[in-house]
PDB file of C-alpha atoms in Angstrom:
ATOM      1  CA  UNK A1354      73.117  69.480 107.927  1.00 73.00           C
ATOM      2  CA  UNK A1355      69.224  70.240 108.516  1.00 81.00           C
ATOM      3  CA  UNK A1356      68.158  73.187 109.922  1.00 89.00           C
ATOM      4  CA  UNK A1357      65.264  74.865 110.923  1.00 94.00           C
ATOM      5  CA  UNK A1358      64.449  78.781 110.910  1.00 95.00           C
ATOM      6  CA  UNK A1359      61.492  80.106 113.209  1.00 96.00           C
ATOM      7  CA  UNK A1360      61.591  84.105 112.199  1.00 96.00           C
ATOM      8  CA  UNK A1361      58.841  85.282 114.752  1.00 95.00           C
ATOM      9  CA  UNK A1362      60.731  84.937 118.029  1.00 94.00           C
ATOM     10  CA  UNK A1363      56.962  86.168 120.008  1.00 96.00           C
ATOM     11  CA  UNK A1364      53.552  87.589 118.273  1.00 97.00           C
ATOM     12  CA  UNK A1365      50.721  88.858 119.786  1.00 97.00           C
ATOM     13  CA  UNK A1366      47.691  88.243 118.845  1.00 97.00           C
ATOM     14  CA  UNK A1367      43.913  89.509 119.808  1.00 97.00           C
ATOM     15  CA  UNK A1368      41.464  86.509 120.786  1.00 97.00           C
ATOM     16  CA  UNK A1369      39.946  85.305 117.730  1.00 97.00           C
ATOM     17  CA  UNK A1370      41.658  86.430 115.183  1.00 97.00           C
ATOM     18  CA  UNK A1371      43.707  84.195 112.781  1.00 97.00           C
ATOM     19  CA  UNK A1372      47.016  82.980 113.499  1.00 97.00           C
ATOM     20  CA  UNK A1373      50.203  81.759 110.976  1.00 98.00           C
ATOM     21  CA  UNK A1374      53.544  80.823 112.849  1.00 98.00           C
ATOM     22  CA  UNK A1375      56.611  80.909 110.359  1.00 98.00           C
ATOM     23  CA  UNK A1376      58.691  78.210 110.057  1.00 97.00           C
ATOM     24  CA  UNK A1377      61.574  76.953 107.293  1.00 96.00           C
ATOM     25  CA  UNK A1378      63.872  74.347 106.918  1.00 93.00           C
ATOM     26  CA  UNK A1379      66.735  72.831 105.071  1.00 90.00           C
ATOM     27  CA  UNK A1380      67.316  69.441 104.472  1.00 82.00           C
ATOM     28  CA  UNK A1381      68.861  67.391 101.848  1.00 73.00           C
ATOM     29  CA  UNK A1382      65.927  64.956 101.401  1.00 75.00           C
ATOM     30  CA  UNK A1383      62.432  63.975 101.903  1.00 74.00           C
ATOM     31  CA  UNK A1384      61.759  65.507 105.983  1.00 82.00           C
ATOM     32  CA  UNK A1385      59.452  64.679 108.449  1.00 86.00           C
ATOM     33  CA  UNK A1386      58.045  67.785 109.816  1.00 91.00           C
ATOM     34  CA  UNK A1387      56.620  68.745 113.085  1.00 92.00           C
ATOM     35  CA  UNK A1388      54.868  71.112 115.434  1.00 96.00           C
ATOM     36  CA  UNK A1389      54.876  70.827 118.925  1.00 95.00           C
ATOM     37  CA  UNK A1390      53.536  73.116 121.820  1.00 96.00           C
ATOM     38  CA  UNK A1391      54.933  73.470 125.197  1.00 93.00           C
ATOM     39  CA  UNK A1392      52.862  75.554 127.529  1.00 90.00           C
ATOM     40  CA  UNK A1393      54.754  77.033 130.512  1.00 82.00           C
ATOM     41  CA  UNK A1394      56.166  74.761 133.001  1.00 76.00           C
ATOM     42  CA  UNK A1395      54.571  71.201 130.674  1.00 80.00           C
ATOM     43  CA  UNK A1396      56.800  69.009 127.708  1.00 83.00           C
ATOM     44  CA  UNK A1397      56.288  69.130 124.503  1.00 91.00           C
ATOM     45  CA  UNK A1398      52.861  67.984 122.964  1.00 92.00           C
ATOM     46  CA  UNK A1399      52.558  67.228 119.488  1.00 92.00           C
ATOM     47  CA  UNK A1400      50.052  69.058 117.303  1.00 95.00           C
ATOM     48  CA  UNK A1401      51.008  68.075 114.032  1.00 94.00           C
ATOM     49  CA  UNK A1402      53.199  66.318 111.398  1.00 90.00           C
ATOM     50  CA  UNK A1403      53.653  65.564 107.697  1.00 90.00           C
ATOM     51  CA  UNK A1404      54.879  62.319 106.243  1.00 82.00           C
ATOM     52  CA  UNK A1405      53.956  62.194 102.833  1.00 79.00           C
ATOM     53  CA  UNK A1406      50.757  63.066 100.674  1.00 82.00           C
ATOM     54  CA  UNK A1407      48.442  65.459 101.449  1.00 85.00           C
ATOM     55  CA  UNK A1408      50.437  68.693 101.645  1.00 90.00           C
ATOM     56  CA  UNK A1409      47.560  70.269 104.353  1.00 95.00           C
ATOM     57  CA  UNK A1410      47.513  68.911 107.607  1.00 95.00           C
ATOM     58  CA  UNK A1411      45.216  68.985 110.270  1.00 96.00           C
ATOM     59  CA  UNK A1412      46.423  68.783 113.571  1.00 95.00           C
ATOM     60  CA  UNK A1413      44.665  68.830 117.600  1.00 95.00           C
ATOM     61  CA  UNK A1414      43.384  71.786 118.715  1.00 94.00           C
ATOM     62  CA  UNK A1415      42.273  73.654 115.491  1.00 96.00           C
ATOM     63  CA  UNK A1416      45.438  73.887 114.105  1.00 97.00           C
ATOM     64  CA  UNK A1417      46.521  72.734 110.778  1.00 97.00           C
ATOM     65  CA  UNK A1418      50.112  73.270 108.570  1.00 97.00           C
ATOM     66  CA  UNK A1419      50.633  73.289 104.892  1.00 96.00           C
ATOM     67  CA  UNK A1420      53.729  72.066 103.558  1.00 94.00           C
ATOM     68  CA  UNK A1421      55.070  73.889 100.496  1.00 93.00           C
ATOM     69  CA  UNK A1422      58.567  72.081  98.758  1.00 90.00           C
ATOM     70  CA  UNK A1423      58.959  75.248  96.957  1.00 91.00           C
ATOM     71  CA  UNK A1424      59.472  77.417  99.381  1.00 93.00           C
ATOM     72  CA  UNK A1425      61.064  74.449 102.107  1.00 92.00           C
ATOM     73  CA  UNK A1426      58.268  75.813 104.554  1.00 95.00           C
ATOM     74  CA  UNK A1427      55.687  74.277 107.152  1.00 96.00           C
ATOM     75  CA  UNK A1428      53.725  77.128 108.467  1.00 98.00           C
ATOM     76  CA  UNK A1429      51.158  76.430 111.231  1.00 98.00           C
ATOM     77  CA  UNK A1430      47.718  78.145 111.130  1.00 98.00           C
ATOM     78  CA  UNK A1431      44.747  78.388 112.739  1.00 98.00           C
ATOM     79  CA  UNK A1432      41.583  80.631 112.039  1.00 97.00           C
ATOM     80  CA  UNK A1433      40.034  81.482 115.093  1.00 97.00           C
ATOM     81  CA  UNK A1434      43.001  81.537 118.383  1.00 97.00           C
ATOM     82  CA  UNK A1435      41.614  81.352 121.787  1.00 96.00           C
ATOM     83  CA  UNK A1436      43.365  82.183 125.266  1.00 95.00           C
ATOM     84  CA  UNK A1437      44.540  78.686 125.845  1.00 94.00           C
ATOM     85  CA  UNK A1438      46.326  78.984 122.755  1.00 96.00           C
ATOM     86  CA  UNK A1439      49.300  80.871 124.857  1.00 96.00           C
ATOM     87  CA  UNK A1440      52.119  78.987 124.522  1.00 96.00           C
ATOM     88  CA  UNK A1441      55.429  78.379 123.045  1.00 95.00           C
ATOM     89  CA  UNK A1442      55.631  76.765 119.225  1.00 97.00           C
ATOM     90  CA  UNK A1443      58.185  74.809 117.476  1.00 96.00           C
ATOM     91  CA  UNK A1444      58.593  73.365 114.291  1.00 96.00           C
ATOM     92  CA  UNK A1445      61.180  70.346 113.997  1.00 93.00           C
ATOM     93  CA  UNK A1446      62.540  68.197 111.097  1.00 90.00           C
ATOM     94  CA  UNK A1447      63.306  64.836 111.169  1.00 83.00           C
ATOM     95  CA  UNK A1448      65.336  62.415 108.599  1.00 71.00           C
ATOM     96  CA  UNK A1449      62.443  61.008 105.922  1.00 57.00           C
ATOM     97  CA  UNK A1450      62.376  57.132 106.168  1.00 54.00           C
ATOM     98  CA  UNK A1451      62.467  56.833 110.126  1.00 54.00           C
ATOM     99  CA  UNK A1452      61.059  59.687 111.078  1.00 45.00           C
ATOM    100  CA  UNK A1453      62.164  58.926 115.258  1.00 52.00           C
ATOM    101  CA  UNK A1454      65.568  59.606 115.559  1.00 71.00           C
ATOM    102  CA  UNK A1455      66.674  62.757 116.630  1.00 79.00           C
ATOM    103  CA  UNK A1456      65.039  65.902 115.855  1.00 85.00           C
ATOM    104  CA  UNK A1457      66.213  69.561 114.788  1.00 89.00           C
ATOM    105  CA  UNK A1458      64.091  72.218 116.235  1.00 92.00           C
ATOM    106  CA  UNK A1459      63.641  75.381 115.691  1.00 94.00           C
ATOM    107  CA  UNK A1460      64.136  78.387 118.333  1.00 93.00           C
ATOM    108  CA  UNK A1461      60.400  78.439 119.004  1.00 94.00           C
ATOM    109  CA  UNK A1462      58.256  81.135 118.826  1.00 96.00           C
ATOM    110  CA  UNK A1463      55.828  82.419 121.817  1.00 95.00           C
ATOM    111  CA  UNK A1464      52.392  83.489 121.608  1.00 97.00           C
ATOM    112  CA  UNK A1465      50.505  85.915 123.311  1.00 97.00           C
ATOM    113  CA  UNK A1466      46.814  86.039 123.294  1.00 97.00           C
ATOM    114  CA  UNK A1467      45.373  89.888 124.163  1.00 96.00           C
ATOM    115  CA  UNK A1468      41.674  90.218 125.130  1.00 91.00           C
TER     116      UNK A1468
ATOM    117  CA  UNK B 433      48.316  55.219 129.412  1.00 56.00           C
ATOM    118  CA  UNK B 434      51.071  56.519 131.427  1.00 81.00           C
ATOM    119  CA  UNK B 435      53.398  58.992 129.706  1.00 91.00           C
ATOM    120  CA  UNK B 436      57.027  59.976 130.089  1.00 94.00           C
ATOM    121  CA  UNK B 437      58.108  60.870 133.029  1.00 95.00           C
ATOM    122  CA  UNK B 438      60.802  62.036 134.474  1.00 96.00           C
ATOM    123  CA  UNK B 439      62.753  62.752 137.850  1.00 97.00           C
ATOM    124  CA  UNK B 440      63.690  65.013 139.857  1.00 97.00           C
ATOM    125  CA  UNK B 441      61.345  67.628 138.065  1.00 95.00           C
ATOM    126  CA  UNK B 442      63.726  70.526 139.593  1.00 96.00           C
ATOM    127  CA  UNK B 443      67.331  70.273 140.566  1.00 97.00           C
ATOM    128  CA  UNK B 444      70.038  72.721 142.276  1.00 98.00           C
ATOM    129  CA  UNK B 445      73.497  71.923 142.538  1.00 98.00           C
ATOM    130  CA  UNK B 446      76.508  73.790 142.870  1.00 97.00           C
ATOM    131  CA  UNK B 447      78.935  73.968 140.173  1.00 97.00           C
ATOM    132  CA  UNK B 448      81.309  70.771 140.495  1.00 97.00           C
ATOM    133  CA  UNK B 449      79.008  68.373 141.489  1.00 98.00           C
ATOM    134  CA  UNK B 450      77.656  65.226 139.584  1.00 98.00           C
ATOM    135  CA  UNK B 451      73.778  64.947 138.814  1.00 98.00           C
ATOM    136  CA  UNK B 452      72.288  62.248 137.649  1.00 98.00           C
ATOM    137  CA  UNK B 453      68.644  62.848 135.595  1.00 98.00           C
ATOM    138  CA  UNK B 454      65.963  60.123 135.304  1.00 98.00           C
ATOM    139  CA  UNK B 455      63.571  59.268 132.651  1.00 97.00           C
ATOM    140  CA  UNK B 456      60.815  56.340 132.434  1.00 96.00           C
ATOM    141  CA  UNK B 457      59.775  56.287 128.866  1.00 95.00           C
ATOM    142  CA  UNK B 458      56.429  54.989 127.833  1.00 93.00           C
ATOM    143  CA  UNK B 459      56.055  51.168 128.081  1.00 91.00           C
ATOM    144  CA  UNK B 460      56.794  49.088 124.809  1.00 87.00           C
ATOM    145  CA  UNK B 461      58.373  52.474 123.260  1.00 89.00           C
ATOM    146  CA  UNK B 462      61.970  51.220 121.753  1.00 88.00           C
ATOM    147  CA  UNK B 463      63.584  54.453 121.048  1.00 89.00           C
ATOM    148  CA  UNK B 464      64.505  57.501 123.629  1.00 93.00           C
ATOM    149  CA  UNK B 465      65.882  60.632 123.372  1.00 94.00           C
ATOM    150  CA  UNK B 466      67.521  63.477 125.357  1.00 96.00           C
ATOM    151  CA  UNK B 467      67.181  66.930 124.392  1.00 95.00           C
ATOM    152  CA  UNK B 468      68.834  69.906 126.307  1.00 96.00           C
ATOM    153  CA  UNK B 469      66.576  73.607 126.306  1.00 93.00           C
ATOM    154  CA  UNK B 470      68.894  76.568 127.438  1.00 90.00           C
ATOM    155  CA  UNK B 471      66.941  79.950 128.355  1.00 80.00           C
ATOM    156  CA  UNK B 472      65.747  81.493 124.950  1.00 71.00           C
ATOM    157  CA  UNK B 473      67.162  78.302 122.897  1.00 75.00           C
ATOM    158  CA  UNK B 474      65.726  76.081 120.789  1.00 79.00           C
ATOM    159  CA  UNK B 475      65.561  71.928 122.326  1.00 89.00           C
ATOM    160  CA  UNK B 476      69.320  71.042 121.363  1.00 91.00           C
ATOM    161  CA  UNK B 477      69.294  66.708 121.024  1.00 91.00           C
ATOM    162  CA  UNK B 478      72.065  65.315 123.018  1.00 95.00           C
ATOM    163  CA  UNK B 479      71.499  61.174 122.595  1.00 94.00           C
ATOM    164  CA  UNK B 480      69.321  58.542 121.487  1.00 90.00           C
ATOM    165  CA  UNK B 481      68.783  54.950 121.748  1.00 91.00           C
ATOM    166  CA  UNK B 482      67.174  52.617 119.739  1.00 87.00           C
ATOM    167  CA  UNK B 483      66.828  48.885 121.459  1.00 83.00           C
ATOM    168  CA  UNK B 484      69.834  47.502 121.414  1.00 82.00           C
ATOM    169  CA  UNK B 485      71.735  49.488 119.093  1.00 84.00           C
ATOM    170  CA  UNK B 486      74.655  51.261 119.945  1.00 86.00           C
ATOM    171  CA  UNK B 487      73.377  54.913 121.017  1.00 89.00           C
ATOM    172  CA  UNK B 488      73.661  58.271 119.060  1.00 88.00           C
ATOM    173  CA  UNK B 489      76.314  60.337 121.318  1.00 91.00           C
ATOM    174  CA  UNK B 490      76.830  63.272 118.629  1.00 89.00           C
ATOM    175  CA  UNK B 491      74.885  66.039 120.586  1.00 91.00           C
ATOM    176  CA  UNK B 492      76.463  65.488 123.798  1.00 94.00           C
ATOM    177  CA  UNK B 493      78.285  68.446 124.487  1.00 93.00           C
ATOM    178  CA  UNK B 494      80.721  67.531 126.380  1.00 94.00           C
ATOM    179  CA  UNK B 495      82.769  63.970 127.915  1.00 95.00           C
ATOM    180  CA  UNK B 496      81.206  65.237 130.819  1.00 97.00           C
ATOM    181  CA  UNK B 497      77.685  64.126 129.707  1.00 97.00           C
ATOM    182  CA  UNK B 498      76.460  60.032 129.526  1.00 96.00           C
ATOM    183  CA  UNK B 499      73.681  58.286 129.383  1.00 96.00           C
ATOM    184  CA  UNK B 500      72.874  55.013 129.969  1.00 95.00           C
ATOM    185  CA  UNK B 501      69.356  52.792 128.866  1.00 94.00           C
ATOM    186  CA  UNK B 502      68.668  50.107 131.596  1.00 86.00           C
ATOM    187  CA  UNK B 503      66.787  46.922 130.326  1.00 82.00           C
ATOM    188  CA  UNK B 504      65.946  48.863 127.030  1.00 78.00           C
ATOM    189  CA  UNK B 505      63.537  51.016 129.541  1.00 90.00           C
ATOM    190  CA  UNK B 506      64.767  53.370 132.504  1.00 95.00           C
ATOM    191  CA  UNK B 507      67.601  55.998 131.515  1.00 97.00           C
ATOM    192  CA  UNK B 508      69.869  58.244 133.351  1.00 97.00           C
ATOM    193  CA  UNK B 509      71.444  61.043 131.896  1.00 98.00           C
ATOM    194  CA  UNK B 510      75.115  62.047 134.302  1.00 98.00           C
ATOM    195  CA  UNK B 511      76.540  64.937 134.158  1.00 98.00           C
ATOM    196  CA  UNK B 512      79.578  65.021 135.988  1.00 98.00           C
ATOM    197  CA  UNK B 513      81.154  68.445 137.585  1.00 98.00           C
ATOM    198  CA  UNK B 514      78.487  70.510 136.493  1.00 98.00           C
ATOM    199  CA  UNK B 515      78.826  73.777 134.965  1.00 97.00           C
ATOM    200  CA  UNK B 516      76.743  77.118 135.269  1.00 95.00           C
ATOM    201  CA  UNK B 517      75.989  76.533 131.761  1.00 94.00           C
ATOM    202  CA  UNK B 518      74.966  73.240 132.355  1.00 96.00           C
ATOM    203  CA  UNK B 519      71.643  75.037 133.579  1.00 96.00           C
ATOM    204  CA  UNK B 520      68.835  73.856 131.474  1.00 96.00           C
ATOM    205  CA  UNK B 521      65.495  72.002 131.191  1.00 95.00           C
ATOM    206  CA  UNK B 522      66.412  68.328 129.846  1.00 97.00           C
ATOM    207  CA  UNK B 523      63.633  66.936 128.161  1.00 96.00           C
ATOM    208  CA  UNK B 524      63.385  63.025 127.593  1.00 96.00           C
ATOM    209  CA  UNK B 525      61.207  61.499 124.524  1.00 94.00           C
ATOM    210  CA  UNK B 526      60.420  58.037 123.507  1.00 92.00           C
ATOM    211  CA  UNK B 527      58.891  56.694 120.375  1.00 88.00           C
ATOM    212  CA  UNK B 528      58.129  53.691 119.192  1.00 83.00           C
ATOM    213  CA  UNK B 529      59.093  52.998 115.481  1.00 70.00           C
ATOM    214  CA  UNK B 530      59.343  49.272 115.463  1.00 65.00           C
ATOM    215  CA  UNK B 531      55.490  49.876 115.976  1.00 61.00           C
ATOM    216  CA  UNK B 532      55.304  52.324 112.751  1.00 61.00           C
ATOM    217  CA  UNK B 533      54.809  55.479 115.247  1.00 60.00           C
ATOM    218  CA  UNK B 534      56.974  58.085 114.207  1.00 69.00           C
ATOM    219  CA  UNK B 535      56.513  60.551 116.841  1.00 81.00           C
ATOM    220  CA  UNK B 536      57.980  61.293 119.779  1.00 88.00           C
ATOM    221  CA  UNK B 537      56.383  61.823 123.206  1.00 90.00           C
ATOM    222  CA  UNK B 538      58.333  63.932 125.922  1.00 93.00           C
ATOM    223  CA  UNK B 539      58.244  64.423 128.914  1.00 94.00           C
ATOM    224  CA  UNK B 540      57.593  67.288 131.419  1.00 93.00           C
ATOM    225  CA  UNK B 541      61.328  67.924 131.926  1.00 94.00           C
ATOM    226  CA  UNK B 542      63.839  68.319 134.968  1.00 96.00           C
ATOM    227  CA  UNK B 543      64.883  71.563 135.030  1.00 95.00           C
ATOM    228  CA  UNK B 544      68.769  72.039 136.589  1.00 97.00           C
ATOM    229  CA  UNK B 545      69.741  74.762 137.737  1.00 97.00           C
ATOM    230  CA  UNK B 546      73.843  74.613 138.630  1.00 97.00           C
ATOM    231  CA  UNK B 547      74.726  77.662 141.459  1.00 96.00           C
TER     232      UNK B 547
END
């Protein structure tokens, strides 16, 4: 079964600075992987996913992942994080080859942005 | 365009009754999911149809949970004598991957909230 692992349950971060959200998975194939933000009280929005090819992807907002088979992880970066940035993040995997039925998410992690 | 919406945005009930939970996926999009988000939990999928398929039941938790797709649009997700632990936000998605867009756009969520 496919599963996904967020370790960071909340960080904290100072306006600015750089950011990397953890996030593995296991799957028996080829995933599709995602990140989405939800700020409070609003769905899901999608920042980024990987198909195939390019293991760095960009995403909206400044944000970009790297896919690494190795290590079956999909971290999500960003250099510079700004006060809007506060939100909750979670990475999902989806079956390669359809990529829209259902998704496995992970547990999420919340960000804090301190002045 | 319009996204996915859904209705009521909040709900209270009291333990025992039925709800019933709307969701008006984006126009043309084939494919919609429900997801279920429990305080501190990652978005647990419950169901998902795909046109005219026969729908994906293996998250619902319970026989106490349907759903139903309408004219390949509207859906209504029932949950009859509702538990405390019913108490969740329950996100809707659609996608459309008859159109070669393999990601899903959710809505804002009805959060229910069984006394």
């Amino acid at each position: 079964a496919q599963s996904v692992t967020q370790p960071d349950i909340h960080i904290t971060v100072s306006e600015g600075a750089s950011l990397e959200l953890r996030c593995n998975y296991s799957y028996g194939a080829t995933p599709y992987l995602f990140w989405y933000v939800q700020s409070p009280g609003q769905g899901l929005q999608l920042l980024l996913k990987y198909f195939s090819g390019d293991t760095l992807v960009q995403g909206i907002k400044g944000f970009e992942a790297e896919f690494k088979r190795s290590q079956s992880s999909f971290n999500l970066r960003k250099p510079s994080v700004h006060w809007s940035d506060a939100a909750e993040y979670f990475c999902a995997v989806g079956p390669w080859g359809f990529g829209n039925e259902k998704l496995t998410f992970g547990t999420g992690t919340r960000l804090t942005i301190i002045p | 365009g319009a996204g996915v919406s859904q209705s009521p945005s909040n709900k209270v009930t009291e333990k025992g009754k039925d709800v019933e939970l709307r969701c008006d996926p984006i126009s043309g999009h084939t494919a919609l999911y429900w997801y279920r988000q429990s305080l501190g939990q990652g978005l647990e999928f419950l169901i998902y149809f795909q046109g005219n398929s026969a729908p994906d039941k293996s998250g619902l938790p319970s026989d106490r949970f349907s759903a139903e797709r309408t004219g390949g649009s509207v859906s209504t997700l029932t949950i009859q004598r509702t538990q405390q632990e019913d108490s969740a936000v329950y996100l809707c998605a659609s996608s459309a991957p008859l159109a070669g867009v393999y990601e899903q756009y959710f809505g804002p969520g009805t959060r229910l909230t069984v006394t």
